[in-house]
XYZ file of C-alpha atoms in Angstrom:
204
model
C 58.171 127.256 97.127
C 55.032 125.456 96.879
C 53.940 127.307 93.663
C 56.719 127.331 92.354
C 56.678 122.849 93.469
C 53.395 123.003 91.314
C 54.536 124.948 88.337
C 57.379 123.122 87.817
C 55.696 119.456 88.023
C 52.901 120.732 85.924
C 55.587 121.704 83.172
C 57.231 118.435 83.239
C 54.058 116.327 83.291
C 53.190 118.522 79.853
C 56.094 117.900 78.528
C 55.934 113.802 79.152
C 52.369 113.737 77.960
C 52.737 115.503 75.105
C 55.391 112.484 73.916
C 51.676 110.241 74.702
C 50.182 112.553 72.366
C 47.898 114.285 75.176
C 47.851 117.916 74.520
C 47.450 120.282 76.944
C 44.570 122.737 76.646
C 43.851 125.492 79.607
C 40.022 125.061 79.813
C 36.976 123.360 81.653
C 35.384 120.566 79.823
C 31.795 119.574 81.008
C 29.084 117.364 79.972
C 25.377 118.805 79.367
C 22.188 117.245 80.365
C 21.877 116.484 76.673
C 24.467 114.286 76.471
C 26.859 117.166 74.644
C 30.654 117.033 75.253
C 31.708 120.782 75.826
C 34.924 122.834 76.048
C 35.073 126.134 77.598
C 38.801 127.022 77.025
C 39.867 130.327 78.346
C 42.255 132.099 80.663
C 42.370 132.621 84.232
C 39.609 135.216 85.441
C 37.571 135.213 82.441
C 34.940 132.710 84.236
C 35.730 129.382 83.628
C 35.862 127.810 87.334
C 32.680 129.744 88.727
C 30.450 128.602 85.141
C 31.966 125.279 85.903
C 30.865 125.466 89.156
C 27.040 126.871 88.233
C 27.001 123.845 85.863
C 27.773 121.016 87.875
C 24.597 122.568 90.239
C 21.719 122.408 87.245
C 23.121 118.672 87.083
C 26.150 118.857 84.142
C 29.294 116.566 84.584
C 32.695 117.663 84.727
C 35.918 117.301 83.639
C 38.262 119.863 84.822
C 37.366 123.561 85.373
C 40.816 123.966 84.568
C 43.460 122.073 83.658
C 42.651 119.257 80.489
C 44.331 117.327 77.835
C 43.353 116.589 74.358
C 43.862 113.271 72.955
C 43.285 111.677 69.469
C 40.440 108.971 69.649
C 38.543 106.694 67.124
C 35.336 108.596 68.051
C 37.033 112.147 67.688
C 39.316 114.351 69.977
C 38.900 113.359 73.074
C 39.023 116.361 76.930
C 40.540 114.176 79.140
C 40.557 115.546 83.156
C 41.990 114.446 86.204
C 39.487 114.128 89.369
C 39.981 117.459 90.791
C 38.161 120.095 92.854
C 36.646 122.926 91.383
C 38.731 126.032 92.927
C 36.672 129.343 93.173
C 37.695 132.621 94.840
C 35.986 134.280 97.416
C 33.279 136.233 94.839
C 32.094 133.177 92.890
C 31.361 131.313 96.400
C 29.225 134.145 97.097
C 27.244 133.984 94.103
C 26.928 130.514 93.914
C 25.803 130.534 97.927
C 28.641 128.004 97.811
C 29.535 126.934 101.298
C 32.426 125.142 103.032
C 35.146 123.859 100.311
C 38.382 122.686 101.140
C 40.710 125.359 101.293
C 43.208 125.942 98.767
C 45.421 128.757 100.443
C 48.182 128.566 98.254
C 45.675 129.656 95.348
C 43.321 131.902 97.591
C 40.376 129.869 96.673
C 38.091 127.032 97.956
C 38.119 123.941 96.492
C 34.277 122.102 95.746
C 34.027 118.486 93.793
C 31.190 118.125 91.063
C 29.076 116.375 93.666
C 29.500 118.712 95.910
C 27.512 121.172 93.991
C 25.244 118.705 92.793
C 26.907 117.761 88.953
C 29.244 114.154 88.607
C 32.928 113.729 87.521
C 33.745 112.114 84.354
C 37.092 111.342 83.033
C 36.659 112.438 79.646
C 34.669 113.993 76.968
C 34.300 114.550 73.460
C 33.530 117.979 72.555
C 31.081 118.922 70.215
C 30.473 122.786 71.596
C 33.771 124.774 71.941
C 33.221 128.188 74.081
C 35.718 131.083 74.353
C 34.416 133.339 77.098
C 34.838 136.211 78.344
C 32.968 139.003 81.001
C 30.257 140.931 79.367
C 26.992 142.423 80.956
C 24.476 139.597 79.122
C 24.753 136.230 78.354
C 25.456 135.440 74.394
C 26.778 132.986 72.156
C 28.107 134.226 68.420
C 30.150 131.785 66.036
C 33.548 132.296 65.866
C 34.924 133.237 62.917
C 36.401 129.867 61.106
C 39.677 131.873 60.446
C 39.837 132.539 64.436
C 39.094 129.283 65.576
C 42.282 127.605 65.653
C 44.071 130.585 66.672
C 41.734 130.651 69.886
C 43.172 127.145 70.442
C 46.486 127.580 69.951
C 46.122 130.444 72.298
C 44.587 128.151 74.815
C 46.811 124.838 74.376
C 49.828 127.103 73.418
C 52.727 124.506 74.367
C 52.154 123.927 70.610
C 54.416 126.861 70.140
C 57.643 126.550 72.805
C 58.741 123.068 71.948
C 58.994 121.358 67.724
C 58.938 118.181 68.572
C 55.239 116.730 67.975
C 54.471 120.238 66.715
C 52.958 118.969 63.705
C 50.997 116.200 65.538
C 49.697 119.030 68.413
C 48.591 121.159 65.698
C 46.732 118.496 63.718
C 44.697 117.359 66.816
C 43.705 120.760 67.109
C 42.480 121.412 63.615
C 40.427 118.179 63.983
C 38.970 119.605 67.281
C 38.054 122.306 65.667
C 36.029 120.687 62.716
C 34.182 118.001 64.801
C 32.553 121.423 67.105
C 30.408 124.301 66.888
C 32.687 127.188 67.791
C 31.301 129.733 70.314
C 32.369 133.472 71.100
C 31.127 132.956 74.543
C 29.850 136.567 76.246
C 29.176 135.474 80.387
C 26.948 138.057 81.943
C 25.050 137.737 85.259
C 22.190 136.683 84.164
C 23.671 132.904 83.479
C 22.724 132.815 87.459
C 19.295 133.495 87.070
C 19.075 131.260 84.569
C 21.993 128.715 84.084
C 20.081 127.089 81.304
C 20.309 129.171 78.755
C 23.267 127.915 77.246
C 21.048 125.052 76.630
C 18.351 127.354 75.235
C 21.040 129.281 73.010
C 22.739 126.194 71.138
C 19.257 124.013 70.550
């Protein structure tokens, strides 16, 4: 009952902000040291909460490791997060040495905020680096293809494609999100904990 409490209020608060013109997207947004609004948008179990996590530890601020909404702003498409804690299963706790959390039994995972880890919350971001990740056994960055960059998107803030109204608008927002960033094919590999800033090093 409770996930199915959380699913259902999630759907109807997408639905309402959508008619604000806040798009859902299914990703972690996070700001580097350098000042650089990013976007890691990808689905559950491909890495997104533990790199979050990792992050907010060499000092980045977050967003949401999870759950964001894009919204048109004079300045460019904006990640917009609610404070939330970062939820991480049992293995990335281990291999962040994370300890504690709140418990999230519902989800099987722990819950950490930013500062927790040693990062900050921020309410929004603009992104300028856009990341789809996935599990590999090294750490790489290759530009996605143009013609697969909003596809990725619309994959990743796909209420786009079960409801017409604000369609148009939705997939507009998207297009611009996709010109104002460098688009990443994002491989995560194990080294990233030895050395969590290389994604600095890679997009200098």
């Amino acid at each position: 009952l409770e996930k199915a409490e959380r699913t259902f209020l999630l759907v109807v608060l997408v639905f309402v902000l959508r008619r604000l013109g806040w798009y859902h997207v299914h990703g972690a947004a996070l700001v580097d040291p350098l000042g650089r609004g990013w976007l890691i948008a990808g689905d559950s179990n491909c890495g997104k909460s533990t790199t979050t996590a990792l992050l907010a530890s060499r000092g980045w601020g977050v967003c949401t490791d999870d759950i964001g909404f894009l919204a048109s702003q004079p300045s460019g498409v904006a990640t917009l997060g609610f404070r939330s804690r970062i939820a991480l299963r049992e293995g990335g706790q281990e291999l962040l040495r994370a300890r504690g959390g709140h418990p999230l039994p519902q989800r099987g995972k722990a819950g950490f905020w930013p500062e927790e880890l040693g990062g900050t919350w921020m309410p929004g971001t603009i992104p300028v680096m856009i990341a789809f990740p996935r599990i590999g056994a090294l750490t790489a960055l290759a530009p996605t293809p143009p013609r697969d960059v909003l596809a990725s998107l619309v994959k990743w803030s796909q209420w786009v494609l079960y409801e017409p109204v604000h369609a148009q608008e939705h997939l507009d927002t998207l297009g611009r999100l996709a010109r104002q960033a460098r688009c990443f094919d994002l491989t995560l590999g194990p080294d990233l904990f030895a050395n969590p800033d290389i994604l600095l090093e890679l997009t200098r």
